[in-house]
Short mmCIF file of C-alpha atoms in Angstrom, two decimals:
data_model
loop_
_atom_site.label_atom_id
_atom_site.label_comp_id
_atom_site.label_asym_id
_atom_site.label_seq_id
_atom_site.Cartn_x
_atom_site.Cartn_y
_atom_site.Cartn_z
CA UNK V 1 0.00 0.00 0.00
CA UNK V 2 2.82 2.37 0.93
CA UNK V 3 4.58 1.71 -2.39
CA UNK V 4 1.35 2.40 -4.28
CA UNK V 5 0.80 5.71 -2.47
CA UNK V 6 4.43 6.68 -3.07
CA UNK V 7 4.11 5.84 -6.77
CA UNK V 8 0.91 7.88 -7.22
CA UNK V 9 2.41 10.82 -5.32
CA UNK V 10 5.52 10.68 -7.49
CA UNK V 11 3.40 10.72 -10.65
CA UNK V 12 1.42 13.73 -9.41
CA UNK V 13 4.59 15.63 -8.56
CA UNK V 14 6.11 14.80 -11.94
CA UNK V 15 2.94 15.98 -13.64
CA UNK V 16 2.98 19.26 -11.74
CA UNK V 17 6.65 19.85 -12.47
CA UNK V 18 6.22 19.16 -16.19
CA UNK V 19 3.05 21.24 -16.56
CA UNK V 20 3.49 24.16 -18.92
CA UNK V 21 2.90 27.67 -17.57
CA UNK V 22 -0.53 28.96 -18.57
CA UNK V 23 -0.53 32.29 -20.37
CA UNK V 24 -3.86 34.06 -20.91
CA UNK V 25 -4.20 36.57 -23.74
CA UNK V 26 -7.07 39.03 -23.68
CA UNK V 27 -7.75 38.51 -27.42
CA UNK V 28 -6.86 35.96 -30.08
CA UNK V 29 -4.26 37.93 -32.13
CA UNK V 30 -2.33 38.65 -28.93
CA UNK V 31 -2.57 34.93 -28.16
CA UNK V 32 -1.03 34.30 -31.57
CA UNK V 33 1.93 36.55 -30.74
CA UNK V 34 2.36 34.85 -27.37
CA UNK V 35 2.31 31.36 -28.90
CA UNK V 36 4.72 32.39 -31.66
CA UNK V 37 7.23 33.53 -29.02
CA UNK V 38 6.49 30.94 -26.32
CA UNK V 39 6.16 27.91 -28.58
CA UNK V 40 5.81 24.58 -26.80
CA UNK V 41 7.14 25.99 -23.53
CA UNK V 42 3.79 27.57 -22.64
CA UNK V 43 0.06 26.91 -22.87
CA UNK V 44 -1.81 29.86 -24.35
CA UNK V 45 -5.52 30.59 -24.04
CA UNK V 46 -7.36 33.61 -25.44
CA UNK V 47 -10.38 35.11 -23.71
CA UNK V 48 -12.52 37.56 -25.68
CA UNK V 49 -13.98 36.39 -28.95
CA UNK V 50 -16.55 38.16 -31.08
CA UNK V 51 -17.42 41.69 -30.02
CA UNK V 52 -14.82 42.51 -27.37
CA UNK V 53 -16.66 45.70 -26.41
CA UNK V 54 -19.37 43.63 -24.72
CA UNK V 55 -17.11 40.86 -23.38
CA UNK V 56 -17.67 39.43 -19.91
CA UNK V 57 -15.71 36.38 -18.70
CA UNK V 58 -17.53 33.07 -18.46
CA UNK V 59 -16.94 30.73 -15.48
CA UNK V 60 -14.47 28.70 -17.55
CA UNK V 61 -12.56 31.89 -18.35
CA UNK V 62 -12.23 32.69 -14.66
CA UNK V 63 -11.02 29.15 -13.95
CA UNK V 64 -8.39 29.47 -16.66
CA UNK V 65 -7.21 32.82 -15.31
CA UNK V 66 -6.98 31.38 -11.79
CA UNK V 67 -4.40 28.85 -13.07
CA UNK V 68 -2.44 31.34 -15.17
CA UNK V 69 1.03 32.73 -14.56
CA UNK V 70 0.71 35.65 -16.99
CA UNK V 71 -2.19 37.70 -18.33
CA UNK V 72 -1.35 39.60 -21.52
CA UNK V 73 -3.41 42.76 -21.92
CA UNK V 74 -3.71 44.80 -25.12
CA UNK V 75 -5.13 48.13 -23.92
CA UNK V 76 -8.79 47.18 -24.41
CA UNK V 77 -11.60 48.76 -22.45
CA UNK V 78 -12.90 45.55 -20.88
CA UNK V 79 -9.48 44.85 -19.38
CA UNK V 80 -9.72 47.86 -17.07
CA UNK V 81 -12.83 46.42 -15.43
CA UNK V 82 -11.71 42.81 -15.22
CA UNK V 83 -7.96 42.81 -14.53
CA UNK V 84 -8.43 43.71 -10.82
CA UNK V 85 -10.82 40.74 -10.51
CA UNK V 86 -8.41 38.47 -12.36
CA UNK V 87 -5.62 39.46 -9.97
CA UNK V 88 -7.90 38.82 -7.01
CA UNK V 89 -8.60 35.28 -8.23
CA UNK V 90 -4.93 34.55 -9.01
CA UNK V 91 -2.72 36.18 -6.38
CA UNK V 92 0.55 35.60 -8.27
CA UNK V 93 -0.78 36.58 -11.69
CA UNK V 94 1.58 38.85 -13.63
CA UNK V 95 -0.20 41.35 -15.90
CA UNK V 96 1.74 42.33 -19.01
CA UNK V 97 0.73 45.32 -21.13
CA UNK V 98 1.66 44.19 -24.62
CA UNK V 99 0.82 47.68 -25.91
CA UNK V 100 3.41 49.37 -23.67
CA UNK V 101 5.60 51.96 -25.46
CA UNK V 102 3.02 52.40 -28.22
CA UNK V 103 1.46 55.82 -28.80
CA UNK V 104 -2.24 55.60 -29.53
CA UNK V 105 -4.35 57.21 -32.20
CA UNK V 106 -7.72 58.72 -31.48
CA UNK V 107 -10.24 56.16 -32.72
CA UNK V 108 -12.55 58.33 -34.78
CA UNK V 109 -9.54 59.91 -36.54
CA UNK V 110 -7.52 56.74 -36.95
CA UNK V 111 -6.40 56.22 -40.52
CA UNK V 112 -6.96 59.83 -41.61
CA UNK V 113 -4.13 62.16 -42.45
CA UNK V 114 -5.45 64.83 -40.07
CA UNK V 115 -5.57 62.69 -36.93
CA UNK V 116 -4.97 64.33 -33.55
CA UNK V 117 -1.22 64.70 -33.10
CA UNK V 118 -1.58 64.70 -29.33
CA UNK V 119 -2.12 60.96 -29.55
CA UNK V 120 1.32 60.36 -30.98
CA UNK V 121 2.89 59.89 -34.37
CA UNK V 122 4.53 56.64 -35.42
CA UNK V 123 7.96 57.00 -37.06
CA UNK V 124 7.82 54.42 -39.85
CA UNK V 125 11.53 54.79 -40.54
CA UNK V 126 12.30 52.66 -37.49
CA UNK V 127 12.33 48.88 -37.55
CA UNK V 128 9.80 48.37 -34.82
CA UNK V 129 10.01 47.14 -31.30
CA UNK V 130 11.76 49.82 -29.23
CA UNK V 131 11.44 52.76 -31.61
CA UNK V 132 7.83 53.69 -30.81
CA UNK V 133 7.89 55.99 -27.82
CA UNK V 134 4.96 56.61 -25.54
CA UNK V 135 3.36 60.00 -25.89
CA UNK V 136 4.49 62.74 -23.54
CA UNK V 137 2.23 63.42 -20.61
CA UNK V 138 1.89 67.17 -20.67
CA UNK V 139 0.23 67.24 -17.26
CA UNK V 140 2.45 64.78 -15.36
CA UNK V 141 3.50 67.31 -12.75
CA UNK V 142 -0.01 68.39 -11.80
CA UNK V 143 -0.60 65.51 -9.38
CA UNK V 144 2.14 66.87 -7.12
CA UNK V 145 0.18 69.98 -6.31
CA UNK V 146 -2.29 69.99 -3.46
CA UNK V 147 -4.32 72.79 -5.00
CA UNK V 148 -6.20 72.06 -8.24
CA UNK V 149 -7.37 75.09 -10.13
CA UNK V 150 -10.04 75.06 -12.82
CA UNK V 151 -7.50 74.94 -15.60
CA UNK V 152 -5.97 71.76 -14.20
CA UNK V 153 -9.41 70.15 -13.85
CA UNK V 154 -10.10 70.98 -17.48
CA UNK V 155 -6.83 69.29 -18.44
CA UNK V 156 -7.79 66.17 -16.54
CA UNK V 157 -11.16 66.00 -18.28
CA UNK V 158 -9.41 66.55 -21.63
CA UNK V 159 -6.97 63.69 -20.96
CA UNK V 160 -9.75 61.37 -19.83
CA UNK V 161 -11.72 62.09 -22.99
CA UNK V 162 -8.67 61.31 -25.15
CA UNK V 163 -7.93 58.10 -23.27
CA UNK V 164 -11.55 56.96 -23.57
CA UNK V 165 -11.38 57.30 -27.36
CA UNK V 166 -7.92 55.81 -27.90
CA UNK V 167 -7.90 53.27 -30.72
CA UNK V 168 -6.74 49.92 -29.25
CA UNK V 169 -6.20 48.03 -32.54
CA UNK V 170 -2.42 48.45 -32.54
CA UNK V 171 -1.73 44.82 -33.53
CA UNK V 172 -2.96 45.53 -37.08
CA UNK V 173 0.20 47.52 -37.81
CA UNK V 174 2.99 44.92 -38.23
CA UNK V 175 5.61 47.27 -36.77
CA UNK V 176 3.54 47.72 -33.63
CA UNK V 177 2.88 43.98 -33.52
CA UNK V 178 6.65 43.60 -33.24
CA UNK V 179 6.63 45.94 -30.25
CA UNK V 180 3.91 43.82 -28.66
CA UNK V 181 5.86 40.62 -29.33
CA UNK V 182 8.96 42.18 -27.76
CA UNK V 183 6.97 43.03 -24.63
CA UNK V 184 5.62 39.48 -24.49
CA UNK V 185 9.10 38.02 -25.00
CA UNK V 186 10.47 40.11 -22.13
CA UNK V 187 7.68 38.87 -19.85
CA UNK V 188 8.25 35.21 -20.75
CA UNK V 189 11.97 35.59 -20.09
CA UNK V 190 11.27 37.16 -16.70
CA UNK V 191 9.06 34.18 -15.87
CA UNK V 192 11.35 31.51 -17.29
CA UNK V 193 14.96 32.68 -17.53
CA UNK V 194 16.21 29.15 -18.24
CA UNK V 195 14.59 29.31 -21.70
CA UNK V 196 15.69 32.85 -22.56
CA UNK V 197 17.49 31.81 -25.75
CA UNK V 198 14.45 29.85 -26.91
CA UNK V 199 12.13 32.84 -26.50
CA UNK V 200 14.59 35.24 -28.13
CA UNK V 201 15.05 32.93 -31.11
CA UNK V 202 11.27 32.66 -31.59
CA UNK V 203 10.86 36.42 -31.23
CA UNK V 204 13.54 37.00 -33.87
CA UNK V 205 11.78 34.64 -36.28
CA UNK V 206 8.41 36.32 -35.70
CA UNK V 207 9.95 39.76 -36.16
CA UNK V 208 11.61 38.67 -39.42
CA UNK V 209 8.30 37.25 -40.67
CA UNK V 210 6.48 40.50 -39.89
CA UNK V 211 9.24 42.61 -41.48
CA UNK V 212 9.17 40.47 -44.62
CA UNK V 213 5.40 40.81 -44.79
CA UNK V 214 5.67 44.57 -44.30
CA UNK V 215 8.09 44.95 -47.20
CA UNK V 216 5.85 42.86 -49.44
CA UNK V 217 2.72 44.78 -48.36
CA UNK V 218 4.30 48.15 -49.12
CA UNK V 219 5.22 46.94 -52.60
CA UNK V 220 1.71 45.58 -53.24
CA UNK V 221 -0.04 48.74 -52.11
CA UNK V 222 2.42 51.24 -53.60
CA UNK V 223 0.70 51.62 -56.95
CA UNK V 224 -2.84 52.24 -55.71
CA UNK V 225 -4.25 55.56 -56.92
CA UNK V 226 -7.41 55.34 -54.82
CA UNK V 227 -6.15 54.80 -51.27
CA UNK V 228 -9.50 55.05 -49.47
CA UNK V 229 -11.37 52.06 -48.12
CA UNK V 230 -14.70 51.89 -46.31
CA UNK V 231 -15.20 49.84 -43.14
CA UNK V 232 -18.07 49.45 -40.74
CA UNK V 233 -16.01 49.62 -37.54
CA UNK V 234 -12.81 51.76 -37.50
CA UNK V 235 -10.47 48.94 -36.51
CA UNK V 236 -7.91 49.42 -39.29
CA UNK V 237 -6.58 52.87 -38.43
CA UNK V 238 -3.03 51.83 -37.54
CA UNK V 239 -2.89 49.63 -40.64
CA UNK V 240 -4.14 52.53 -42.78
CA UNK V 241 -1.72 55.02 -41.28
CA UNK V 242 1.25 52.74 -41.76
CA UNK V 243 0.47 52.03 -45.43
CA UNK V 244 -0.62 55.57 -46.33
CA UNK V 245 -4.25 54.56 -46.78
CA UNK V 246 -7.40 56.31 -45.60
CA UNK V 247 -9.94 54.38 -43.55
CA UNK V 248 -13.51 55.71 -43.76
CA UNK V 249 -15.78 54.36 -41.05
CA UNK V 250 -19.54 53.85 -41.25
CA UNK V 251 -19.81 53.57 -37.49
CA UNK V 252 -19.46 56.90 -35.67
CA UNK V 253 -18.09 56.95 -32.12
CA UNK V 254 -19.15 53.36 -31.57
CA UNK V 255 -22.72 53.95 -32.75
CA UNK V 256 -24.79 53.25 -35.83
CA UNK V 257 -24.75 56.23 -38.22
CA UNK V 258 -27.67 58.65 -38.26
CA UNK V 259 -29.81 59.12 -41.36
CA UNK V 260 -27.94 62.23 -42.53
CA UNK V 261 -24.59 60.50 -41.93
CA UNK V 262 -25.73 57.52 -43.98
CA UNK V 263 -26.76 59.86 -46.80
CA UNK V 264 -23.38 61.59 -46.83
CA UNK V 265 -21.62 58.21 -46.77
CA UNK V 266 -23.71 57.01 -49.74
CA UNK V 267 -22.70 60.15 -51.66
CA UNK V 268 -19.03 59.67 -50.79
CA UNK V 269 -19.04 56.00 -51.87
CA UNK V 270 -20.57 56.95 -55.22
CA UNK V 271 -18.30 59.97 -55.71
CA UNK V 272 -15.15 58.00 -54.85
CA UNK V 273 -16.28 54.98 -56.89
CA UNK V 274 -15.87 52.68 -53.86
CA UNK V 275 -16.64 49.10 -54.93
CA UNK V 276 -16.29 47.26 -51.60
CA UNK V 277 -17.52 47.90 -48.06
CA UNK V 278 -15.58 45.94 -45.46
CA UNK V 279 -17.69 44.62 -42.60
CA UNK V 280 -16.49 43.16 -39.31
CA UNK V 281 -17.66 39.54 -38.78
CA UNK V 282 -17.78 40.21 -35.03
CA UNK V 283 -20.34 43.01 -35.41
CA UNK V 284 -23.64 43.79 -37.06
CA UNK V 285 -23.42 43.98 -40.85
CA UNK V 286 -26.82 45.63 -41.30
CA UNK V 287 -25.56 49.15 -42.09
CA UNK V 288 -22.94 47.80 -44.47
CA UNK V 289 -25.59 45.83 -46.34
CA UNK V 290 -27.87 48.88 -46.52
CA UNK V 291 -25.06 51.00 -47.97
CA UNK V 292 -24.20 48.25 -50.43
CA UNK V 293 -27.79 48.09 -51.66
CA UNK V 294 -27.86 51.88 -52.15
CA UNK V 295 -24.51 52.21 -53.87
CA UNK V 296 -23.96 49.01 -55.82
CA UNK V 297 -20.91 48.16 -53.73
CA UNK V 298 -20.44 44.66 -52.36
CA UNK V 299 -19.80 43.65 -48.75
CA UNK V 300 -16.68 41.71 -47.81
CA UNK V 301 -15.44 40.67 -44.36
CA UNK V 302 -12.21 41.70 -42.69
CA UNK V 303 -11.65 40.30 -39.20
CA UNK V 304 -9.49 42.49 -36.92
CA UNK V 305 -9.62 39.80 -34.21
CA UNK V 306 -8.64 36.70 -36.18
CA UNK V 307 -6.15 34.44 -34.42
CA UNK V 308 -3.53 34.12 -37.15
CA UNK V 309 -2.41 37.73 -37.24
CA UNK V 310 0.14 37.39 -40.02
CA UNK V 311 -2.32 35.62 -42.32
CA UNK V 312 -5.03 38.16 -41.43
CA UNK V 313 -2.76 41.04 -42.43
CA UNK V 314 -2.00 39.32 -45.72
CA UNK V 315 -5.74 38.91 -46.35
CA UNK V 316 -6.32 42.61 -45.62
CA UNK V 317 -3.61 43.72 -48.05
CA UNK V 318 -4.98 41.52 -50.86
CA UNK V 319 -8.58 42.59 -50.18
CA UNK V 320 -7.86 46.32 -50.12
CA UNK V 321 -5.62 46.10 -53.17
CA UNK V 322 -8.28 44.18 -55.13
CA UNK V 323 -11.03 46.56 -54.00
CA UNK V 324 -9.07 49.62 -55.16
CA UNK V 325 -7.60 48.24 -58.39
CA UNK V 326 -9.20 49.03 -61.76
CA UNK V 327 -11.35 46.16 -63.03
#
């Protein structure tokens, strides 16, 4: 009996020792980056699927988080509400901001040439991971003062408004995806220093793949005369900015367009000879279908939350190039 108990105990201990660290990604494309860097040394699970704006964890999600070593955030709104609860359920959970060191665009301006410069400009001459600096905080010294005048309160409200409308879809720019992968690699190395070389090698491969894609994408899109594309949800702003395209969104500030906005969009689509309206498979496609019926354009799907990020970016380049090429 003693030998049997000893044997079972030994098996359990061996199982625990060989178990891979669980890494939770807030969304699938971030899970893809984590798996590309972590390989077979980690177990990766992604939480939010579909419309992340309305995401709430299911019981199984909470169970997964409770077992996790690392939670990889991406600067999404739902994370602010749920990360404190995740940390409460997993005392040793390390939260990693994969979007650290990335300046954000303002969502409703993302992809347009006249976007708000206060939200940062991305220097596309740099190779990627450490070249994108966080935007300067113009009001960082205000918190040291005990007395808050009306001007300071106005600044705080201004900053909060900007933060609330920051575009989170940074992973759709391959250069910024490299930054995210670098942040993830650093976190995995901190957790598991024995496999540092493994993580660095995988990061280098991922970076090279994204750089090769980027060079190819620039060549494919270089000859487009019409550089505008219409989307339902403005998820492709960083992609558009990086490739000198202009994203035009049907959705306005997260809401369905009003009648007069729809009318102006119909006119623009006809005037610009737009042939394709890109809908998000995670959201309602009703407005896109209505516009298509009124303009003769067709509706195609582009998924900003697809797991295989590299393949998704390739699909986006081909789709936008085909939509804007003379037939």
